[in-house]
Amino acid sequence: KQEVTQIPAALSVPEGENLVLNCSFTDSAIYNLQWFRQDPGKGLTSLLLIQSSQREQTSGRLNASLDKSSGRSTLYIAASQPGDSATYLCAVPNNAGNMLTFGGGTRLMVKP
Amino acid sequence: GAVVSQHPSWVICKSGTSVKIECRSLDFQATTMFWYRQFPKQSLMLMATSNEGSKATYEQGVEKDKFLINHASLTLSTLTVTSAHPEDSSFYICSPSGPQIGQYFGPGTRLTVL
């Protein structure tokens, strides 16, 4: 059974810092990996999706990398802003590619 | 991107009340619907999976008679929390999915049971 772990569980940084969120998964036979953002009391917003054949994806200040062989992904946030404060979740699909298993999330607080 | 709506977005009810949550995929047909719940400061936990026209498959620990799921059409699924109790208070999120479409998420419904 796939297990997804995120470290750290919570992170508080001053504005402007570059930061790295970590995600690890136990079964490396994945089709893709997604990073989501969730604001308090809100639904999920998809940030980045990395296919299994890719090593990284970039969107603005966000960069996600994927190392399937080691079962790891990182989400890099450059020049963090208070508006980046949210919970960040990584998720991988099951073998059929139609259901996601989520990590526990990293709660990020960026202080002005 | 795909549009998914949930109704209501927020509900407060008395213990013992049944609450129905609707999830609609507005611009695509969802052959599969996932229902998740999220307790405060925790990640999403899958409750059940339903395919259009079939009975839902529930995850271990989720009572099928308490959480009734109907997926009668490709654009609408409902989750009914029967005889809700305070421990059912949570954030419920639907996630419609289809072949070659991927998985999308509704905005969520916050249920508070007094």
PDB file of C-alpha atoms in Angstrom:
ATOM      1  CA  LYS A   1       0.000   0.000   0.000  1.00  0.00           C
ATOM      2  CA  GLN A   2       1.337   3.386  -1.025  1.00  0.00           C
ATOM      3  CA  GLU A   3       2.291   5.682   1.832  1.00  0.00           C
ATOM      4  CA  VAL A   4       3.093   9.346   1.350  1.00  0.00           C
ATOM      5  CA  THR A   5       4.963  11.368   3.954  1.00  0.00           C
ATOM      6  CA  GLN A   6       5.659  15.080   4.077  1.00  0.00           C
ATOM      7  CA  ILE A   7       8.337  16.815   6.085  1.00  0.00           C
ATOM      8  CA  PRO A   8       8.207  19.202   7.823  1.00  0.00           C
ATOM      9  CA  ALA A   9       4.634  19.151   9.099  1.00  0.00           C
ATOM     10  CA  ALA A  10       4.798  22.865   9.791  1.00  0.00           C
ATOM     11  CA  LEU A  11       7.149  25.654   8.776  1.00  0.00           C
ATOM     12  CA  SER A  12       7.334  29.316   9.701  1.00  0.00           C
ATOM     13  CA  VAL A  13       9.703  31.624   7.822  1.00  0.00           C
ATOM     14  CA  PRO A  14      10.229  35.345   7.326  1.00  0.00           C
ATOM     15  CA  GLU A  15       9.200  36.872   4.051  1.00  0.00           C
ATOM     16  CA  GLY A  16      11.738  36.591   1.245  1.00  0.00           C
ATOM     17  CA  GLU A  17      13.245  33.260   2.199  1.00  0.00           C
ATOM     18  CA  ASN A  18      13.639  30.431  -0.271  1.00  0.00           C
ATOM     19  CA  LEU A  19      12.251  27.205   1.090  1.00  0.00           C
ATOM     20  CA  VAL A  20      11.973  23.516   0.333  1.00  0.00           C
ATOM     21  CA  LEU A  21       9.101  21.215   1.163  1.00  0.00           C
ATOM     22  CA  ASN A  22       9.727  17.482   1.081  1.00  0.00           C
ATOM     23  CA  CYS A  23       7.522  14.589   0.026  1.00  0.00           C
ATOM     24  CA  SER A  24       8.403  10.904   0.056  1.00  0.00           C
ATOM     25  CA  PHE A  25       6.472   7.886  -1.163  1.00  0.00           C
ATOM     26  CA  THR A  26       7.015   4.182  -0.575  1.00  0.00           C
ATOM     27  CA  ASP A  27       6.023   2.728  -3.951  1.00  0.00           C
ATOM     28  CA  SER A  28       8.145   4.242  -6.699  1.00  0.00           C
ATOM     29  CA  ALA A  29       5.952   2.856  -9.502  1.00  0.00           C
ATOM     30  CA  ILE A  30       3.950   6.031  -9.917  1.00  0.00           C
ATOM     31  CA  TYR A  31       2.487   7.665 -13.012  1.00  0.00           C
ATOM     32  CA  ASN A  32       2.893  11.185 -11.730  1.00  0.00           C
ATOM     33  CA  LEU A  33       3.024  13.299  -8.614  1.00  0.00           C
ATOM     34  CA  GLN A  34       0.990  16.392  -7.842  1.00  0.00           C
ATOM     35  CA  TRP A  35       1.498  19.278  -5.486  1.00  0.00           C
ATOM     36  CA  PHE A  36      -1.577  21.071  -4.156  1.00  0.00           C
ATOM     37  CA  ARG A  37      -2.196  24.142  -2.095  1.00  0.00           C
ATOM     38  CA  GLN A  38      -5.019  24.404   0.407  1.00  0.00           C
ATOM     39  CA  ASP A  39      -6.011  27.628   2.121  1.00  0.00           C
ATOM     40  CA  PRO A  40      -7.807  27.341   5.475  1.00  0.00           C
ATOM     41  CA  GLY A  41     -11.367  26.186   5.026  1.00  0.00           C
ATOM     42  CA  LYS A  42     -10.983  25.984   1.275  1.00  0.00           C
ATOM     43  CA  GLY A  43     -10.663  23.249  -1.307  1.00  0.00           C
ATOM     44  CA  LEU A  44      -7.549  22.185  -3.120  1.00  0.00           C
ATOM     45  CA  THR A  45      -5.736  24.087  -5.828  1.00  0.00           C
ATOM     46  CA  SER A  46      -3.434  22.118  -8.084  1.00  0.00           C
ATOM     47  CA  LEU A  47      -0.003  23.746  -8.305  1.00  0.00           C
ATOM     48  CA  LEU A  48       2.178  21.405 -10.296  1.00  0.00           C
ATOM     49  CA  LEU A  49       1.925  17.945 -11.818  1.00  0.00           C
ATOM     50  CA  ILE A  50       5.100  16.043 -12.676  1.00  0.00           C
ATOM     51  CA  GLN A  51       4.822  13.055 -14.969  1.00  0.00           C
ATOM     52  CA  SER A  52       6.903   9.988 -14.119  1.00  0.00           C
ATOM     53  CA  SER A  53       9.166  10.678 -17.111  1.00  0.00           C
ATOM     54  CA  GLN A  54       9.942  14.204 -15.929  1.00  0.00           C
ATOM     55  CA  ARG A  55      12.422  15.333 -13.332  1.00  0.00           C
ATOM     56  CA  GLU A  56      10.976  18.747 -12.603  1.00  0.00           C
ATOM     57  CA  GLN A  57       8.251  21.258 -13.348  1.00  0.00           C
ATOM     58  CA  THR A  58       8.240  24.996 -12.856  1.00  0.00           C
ATOM     59  CA  SER A  59       5.470  27.514 -12.429  1.00  0.00           C
ATOM     60  CA  GLY A  60       6.445  31.031 -11.494  1.00  0.00           C
ATOM     61  CA  ARG A  61       8.247  30.946  -8.162  1.00  0.00           C
ATOM     62  CA  LEU A  62       7.467  27.283  -7.697  1.00  0.00           C
ATOM     63  CA  ASN A  63       9.677  24.427  -8.790  1.00  0.00           C
ATOM     64  CA  ALA A  64       8.888  20.785  -8.122  1.00  0.00           C
ATOM     65  CA  SER A  65      11.373  17.981  -8.637  1.00  0.00           C
ATOM     66  CA  LEU A  66      10.820  14.244  -8.776  1.00  0.00           C
ATOM     67  CA  ASP A  67      13.248  11.401  -8.092  1.00  0.00           C
ATOM     68  CA  LYS A  68      11.269   8.219  -8.598  1.00  0.00           C
ATOM     69  CA  SER A  69      14.098   5.850  -7.761  1.00  0.00           C
ATOM     70  CA  SER A  70      14.493   7.303  -4.292  1.00  0.00           C
ATOM     71  CA  GLY A  71      10.779   7.926  -3.817  1.00  0.00           C
ATOM     72  CA  ARG A  72      11.155  11.652  -3.246  1.00  0.00           C
ATOM     73  CA  SER A  73       9.809  14.946  -4.490  1.00  0.00           C
ATOM     74  CA  THR A  74      10.577  18.475  -3.382  1.00  0.00           C
ATOM     75  CA  LEU A  75       8.656  21.689  -3.820  1.00  0.00           C
ATOM     76  CA  TYR A  76      10.898  24.715  -3.929  1.00  0.00           C
ATOM     77  CA  ILE A  77       9.348  28.131  -3.271  1.00  0.00           C
ATOM     78  CA  ALA A  78      11.521  31.083  -4.176  1.00  0.00           C
ATOM     79  CA  ALA A  79      11.308  34.462  -2.488  1.00  0.00           C
ATOM     80  CA  SER A  80       8.433  33.490  -0.246  1.00  0.00           C
ATOM     81  CA  GLN A  81       5.591  35.951   0.366  1.00  0.00           C
ATOM     82  CA  PRO A  82       2.905  36.170   3.071  1.00  0.00           C
ATOM     83  CA  GLY A  83       0.380  35.159   0.420  1.00  0.00           C
ATOM     84  CA  ASP A  84       2.147  31.811   0.153  1.00  0.00           C
ATOM     85  CA  SER A  85       0.920  30.912   3.631  1.00  0.00           C
ATOM     86  CA  ALA A  86      -1.180  27.774   3.239  1.00  0.00           C
ATOM     87  CA  THR A  87      -0.999  24.009   3.559  1.00  0.00           C
ATOM     88  CA  TYR A  88       0.878  22.256   0.793  1.00  0.00           C
ATOM     89  CA  LEU A  89      -0.017  18.687  -0.063  1.00  0.00           C
ATOM     90  CA  CYS A  90       1.656  16.201  -2.347  1.00  0.00           C
ATOM     91  CA  ALA A  91      -0.249  13.278  -3.803  1.00  0.00           C
ATOM     92  CA  VAL A  92       0.417  10.269  -6.003  1.00  0.00           C
ATOM     93  CA  PRO A  93      -2.106   8.179  -7.950  1.00  0.00           C
ATOM     94  CA  ASN A  94      -2.792   4.489  -7.521  1.00  0.00           C
ATOM     95  CA  ASN A  95      -1.847   1.895 -10.151  1.00  0.00           C
ATOM     96  CA  ALA A  96      -5.027   2.548 -12.110  1.00  0.00           C
ATOM     97  CA  GLY A  97      -4.168   6.224 -12.153  1.00  0.00           C
ATOM     98  CA  ASN A  98      -7.573   7.258 -10.898  1.00  0.00           C
ATOM     99  CA  MET A  99      -7.202   7.764  -7.159  1.00  0.00           C
ATOM    100  CA  LEU A 100      -4.814   9.898  -5.198  1.00  0.00           C
ATOM    101  CA  THR A 101      -3.029   9.156  -1.942  1.00  0.00           C
ATOM    102  CA  PHE A 102      -2.150  12.309  -0.076  1.00  0.00           C
ATOM    103  CA  GLY A 103       0.682  13.181   2.242  1.00  0.00           C
ATOM    104  CA  GLY A 104      -0.080  14.751   5.596  1.00  0.00           C
ATOM    105  CA  GLY A 105       0.722  18.209   4.291  1.00  0.00           C
ATOM    106  CA  THR A 106       3.102  20.977   5.325  1.00  0.00           C
ATOM    107  CA  ARG A 107       1.533  24.022   6.965  1.00  0.00           C
ATOM    108  CA  LEU A 108       3.505  27.037   5.833  1.00  0.00           C
ATOM    109  CA  MET A 109       3.426  30.443   7.488  1.00  0.00           C
ATOM    110  CA  VAL A 110       5.327  33.283   5.859  1.00  0.00           C
ATOM    111  CA  LYS A 111       5.660  36.263   8.172  1.00  0.00           C
ATOM    112  CA  PRO A 112       5.797  39.804   6.760  1.00  0.00           C
TER     113      PRO A 112
ATOM    114  CA  GLY B   1      -9.714  23.920 -16.071  1.00  0.00           C
ATOM    115  CA  ALA B   2     -12.684  21.837 -15.026  1.00  0.00           C
ATOM    116  CA  VAL B   3     -15.350  23.386 -12.824  1.00  0.00           C
ATOM    117  CA  VAL B   4     -16.653  21.513  -9.808  1.00  0.00           C
ATOM    118  CA  SER B   5     -19.266  22.862  -7.434  1.00  0.00           C
ATOM    119  CA  GLN B   6     -20.388  21.722  -4.019  1.00  0.00           C
ATOM    120  CA  HIS B   7     -23.502  22.731  -2.178  1.00  0.00           C
ATOM    121  CA  PRO B   8     -23.817  23.790   0.513  1.00  0.00           C
ATOM    122  CA  SER B   9     -20.415  25.279   1.195  1.00  0.00           C
ATOM    123  CA  TRP B  10     -21.137  25.490   4.902  1.00  0.00           C
ATOM    124  CA  VAL B  11     -23.751  23.877   7.112  1.00  0.00           C
ATOM    125  CA  ILE B  12     -24.473  23.826  10.822  1.00  0.00           C
ATOM    126  CA  CYS B  13     -26.972  21.318  12.121  1.00  0.00           C
ATOM    127  CA  LYS B  14     -28.187  19.748  15.322  1.00  0.00           C
ATOM    128  CA  SER B  15     -27.102  16.312  16.367  1.00  0.00           C
ATOM    129  CA  GLY B  16     -29.327  13.645  14.824  1.00  0.00           C
ATOM    130  CA  THR B  17     -30.029  15.606  11.668  1.00  0.00           C
ATOM    131  CA  SER B  18     -29.260  14.200   8.221  1.00  0.00           C
ATOM    132  CA  VAL B  19     -27.328  16.438   5.863  1.00  0.00           C
ATOM    133  CA  LYS B  20     -27.052  16.076   2.103  1.00  0.00           C
ATOM    134  CA  ILE B  21     -24.063  17.451   0.203  1.00  0.00           C
ATOM    135  CA  GLU B  22     -24.214  17.829  -3.564  1.00  0.00           C
ATOM    136  CA  CYS B  23     -21.266  17.726  -5.915  1.00  0.00           C
ATOM    137  CA  ARG B  24     -21.572  18.716  -9.531  1.00  0.00           C
ATOM    138  CA  SER B  25     -19.062  18.614 -12.354  1.00  0.00           C
ATOM    139  CA  LEU B  26     -20.227  21.513 -14.463  1.00  0.00           C
ATOM    140  CA  ASP B  27     -18.307  21.051 -17.684  1.00  0.00           C
ATOM    141  CA  PHE B  28     -17.282  17.413 -17.840  1.00  0.00           C
ATOM    142  CA  GLN B  29     -18.654  13.966 -17.165  1.00  0.00           C
ATOM    143  CA  ALA B  30     -17.318  12.220 -14.105  1.00  0.00           C
ATOM    144  CA  THR B  31     -17.374   8.465 -14.355  1.00  0.00           C
ATOM    145  CA  THR B  32     -15.829   8.188 -10.915  1.00  0.00           C
ATOM    146  CA  MET B  33     -16.453  10.242  -7.809  1.00  0.00           C
ATOM    147  CA  PHE B  34     -14.224  10.270  -4.779  1.00  0.00           C
ATOM    148  CA  TRP B  35     -15.391  11.654  -1.450  1.00  0.00           C
ATOM    149  CA  TYR B  36     -12.816  12.831   1.042  1.00  0.00           C
ATOM    150  CA  ARG B  37     -13.042  14.320   4.486  1.00  0.00           C
ATOM    151  CA  GLN B  38     -10.541  16.404   6.282  1.00  0.00           C
ATOM    152  CA  PHE B  39     -10.374  16.979  10.016  1.00  0.00           C
ATOM    153  CA  PRO B  40      -8.701  20.141  11.322  1.00  0.00           C
ATOM    154  CA  LYS B  41      -4.980  20.262  10.681  1.00  0.00           C
ATOM    155  CA  GLN B  42      -5.026  16.867   9.034  1.00  0.00           C
ATOM    156  CA  SER B  43      -4.713  15.810   5.430  1.00  0.00           C
ATOM    157  CA  LEU B  44      -7.473  14.503   3.213  1.00  0.00           C
ATOM    158  CA  MET B  45      -8.717  11.018   3.925  1.00  0.00           C
ATOM    159  CA  LEU B  46     -10.563   9.071   1.266  1.00  0.00           C
ATOM    160  CA  MET B  47     -13.989   7.953   2.450  1.00  0.00           C
ATOM    161  CA  ALA B  48     -15.444   6.216  -0.563  1.00  0.00           C
ATOM    162  CA  THR B  49     -15.256   5.760  -4.307  1.00  0.00           C
ATOM    163  CA  SER B  50     -18.270   5.514  -6.552  1.00  0.00           C
ATOM    164  CA  ASN B  51     -18.687   4.822 -10.229  1.00  0.00           C
ATOM    165  CA  GLU B  52     -21.708   6.173 -12.044  1.00  0.00           C
ATOM    166  CA  GLY B  53     -24.624   3.802 -11.684  1.00  0.00           C
ATOM    167  CA  SER B  54     -22.873   1.497  -9.224  1.00  0.00           C
ATOM    168  CA  LYS B  55     -22.748   1.176  -5.476  1.00  0.00           C
ATOM    169  CA  ALA B  56     -19.967   3.018  -3.707  1.00  0.00           C
ATOM    170  CA  THR B  57     -16.914   1.296  -2.278  1.00  0.00           C
ATOM    171  CA  TYR B  58     -16.111   2.473   1.222  1.00  0.00           C
ATOM    172  CA  GLU B  59     -12.735   2.693   2.890  1.00  0.00           C
ATOM    173  CA  GLN B  60     -12.064   0.773   6.044  1.00  0.00           C
ATOM    174  CA  GLY B  61     -13.597   2.433   9.057  1.00  0.00           C
ATOM    175  CA  VAL B  62     -16.194   4.401   7.081  1.00  0.00           C
ATOM    176  CA  GLU B  63     -19.763   3.296   7.789  1.00  0.00           C
ATOM    177  CA  LYS B  64     -21.680   2.837   4.560  1.00  0.00           C
ATOM    178  CA  ASP B  65     -25.051   3.142   6.309  1.00  0.00           C
ATOM    179  CA  LYS B  66     -24.054   6.438   7.825  1.00  0.00           C
ATOM    180  CA  PHE B  67     -22.510   8.039   4.756  1.00  0.00           C
ATOM    181  CA  LEU B  68     -24.876   7.397   1.879  1.00  0.00           C
ATOM    182  CA  ILE B  69     -23.465   8.086  -1.555  1.00  0.00           C
ATOM    183  CA  ASN B  70     -25.515   8.413  -4.697  1.00  0.00           C
ATOM    184  CA  HIS B  71     -23.864   8.756  -8.086  1.00  0.00           C
ATOM    185  CA  ALA B  72     -26.866   8.555 -10.348  1.00  0.00           C
ATOM    186  CA  SER B  73     -25.526  10.684 -13.181  1.00  0.00           C
ATOM    187  CA  LEU B  74     -22.211  11.646 -14.711  1.00  0.00           C
ATOM    188  CA  THR B  75     -22.491  15.202 -13.436  1.00  0.00           C
ATOM    189  CA  LEU B  76     -24.002  14.815  -9.997  1.00  0.00           C
ATOM    190  CA  SER B  77     -23.120  12.895  -6.869  1.00  0.00           C
ATOM    191  CA  THR B  78     -24.494  13.319  -3.369  1.00  0.00           C
ATOM    192  CA  LEU B  79     -23.173  12.424   0.052  1.00  0.00           C
ATOM    193  CA  THR B  80     -25.727  12.190   2.845  1.00  0.00           C
ATOM    194  CA  VAL B  81     -24.508  12.148   6.412  1.00  0.00           C
ATOM    195  CA  THR B  82     -27.309  10.405   8.265  1.00  0.00           C
ATOM    196  CA  SER B  83     -28.032  11.134  11.919  1.00  0.00           C
ATOM    197  CA  ALA B  84     -25.015  13.388  12.159  1.00  0.00           C
ATOM    198  CA  HIS B  85     -23.137  13.673  15.453  1.00  0.00           C
ATOM    199  CA  PRO B  86     -20.486  16.149  16.585  1.00  0.00           C
ATOM    200  CA  GLU B  87     -17.690  13.734  15.670  1.00  0.00           C
ATOM    201  CA  ASP B  88     -18.888  13.954  12.055  1.00  0.00           C
ATOM    202  CA  SER B  89     -17.988  17.628  11.973  1.00  0.00           C
ATOM    203  CA  SER B  90     -15.439  17.911   9.224  1.00  0.00           C
ATOM    204  CA  PHE B  91     -14.608  19.358   5.830  1.00  0.00           C
ATOM    205  CA  TYR B  92     -16.016  17.171   3.070  1.00  0.00           C
ATOM    206  CA  ILE B  93     -14.529  17.396  -0.414  1.00  0.00           C
ATOM    207  CA  CYS B  94     -15.748  15.688  -3.546  1.00  0.00           C
ATOM    208  CA  SER B  95     -13.413  14.812  -6.362  1.00  0.00           C
ATOM    209  CA  PRO B  96     -14.856  13.901  -9.733  1.00  0.00           C
ATOM    210  CA  SER B  97     -12.658  12.010 -12.128  1.00  0.00           C
ATOM    211  CA  GLY B  98     -12.893  10.613 -15.601  1.00  0.00           C
ATOM    212  CA  PRO B  99     -10.747   8.794 -18.124  1.00  0.00           C
ATOM    213  CA  GLN B 100      -8.162  11.086 -19.657  1.00  0.00           C
ATOM    214  CA  ILE B 101      -9.543  13.932 -17.577  1.00  0.00           C
ATOM    215  CA  GLY B 102      -7.676  13.445 -14.381  1.00  0.00           C
ATOM    216  CA  GLN B 103      -8.945  14.274 -10.953  1.00  0.00           C
ATOM    217  CA  TYR B 104     -10.480  17.539  -9.888  1.00  0.00           C
ATOM    218  CA  PHE B 105     -11.644  18.774  -6.532  1.00  0.00           C
ATOM    219  CA  GLY B 106     -14.712  20.581  -5.336  1.00  0.00           C
ATOM    220  CA  PRO B 107     -14.408  23.622  -3.066  1.00  0.00           C
ATOM    221  CA  GLY B 108     -15.499  21.607  -0.050  1.00  0.00           C
ATOM    222  CA  THR B 109     -18.376  21.654   2.434  1.00  0.00           C
ATOM    223  CA  ARG B 110     -17.757  22.475   6.054  1.00  0.00           C
ATOM    224  CA  LEU B 111     -20.120  20.546   8.315  1.00  0.00           C
ATOM    225  CA  THR B 112     -20.516  21.532  11.950  1.00  0.00           C
ATOM    226  CA  VAL B 113     -22.747  19.345  14.091  1.00  0.00           C
ATOM    227  CA  LEU B 114     -23.825  20.852  17.391  1.00  0.00           C
TER     228      LEU B 114
END
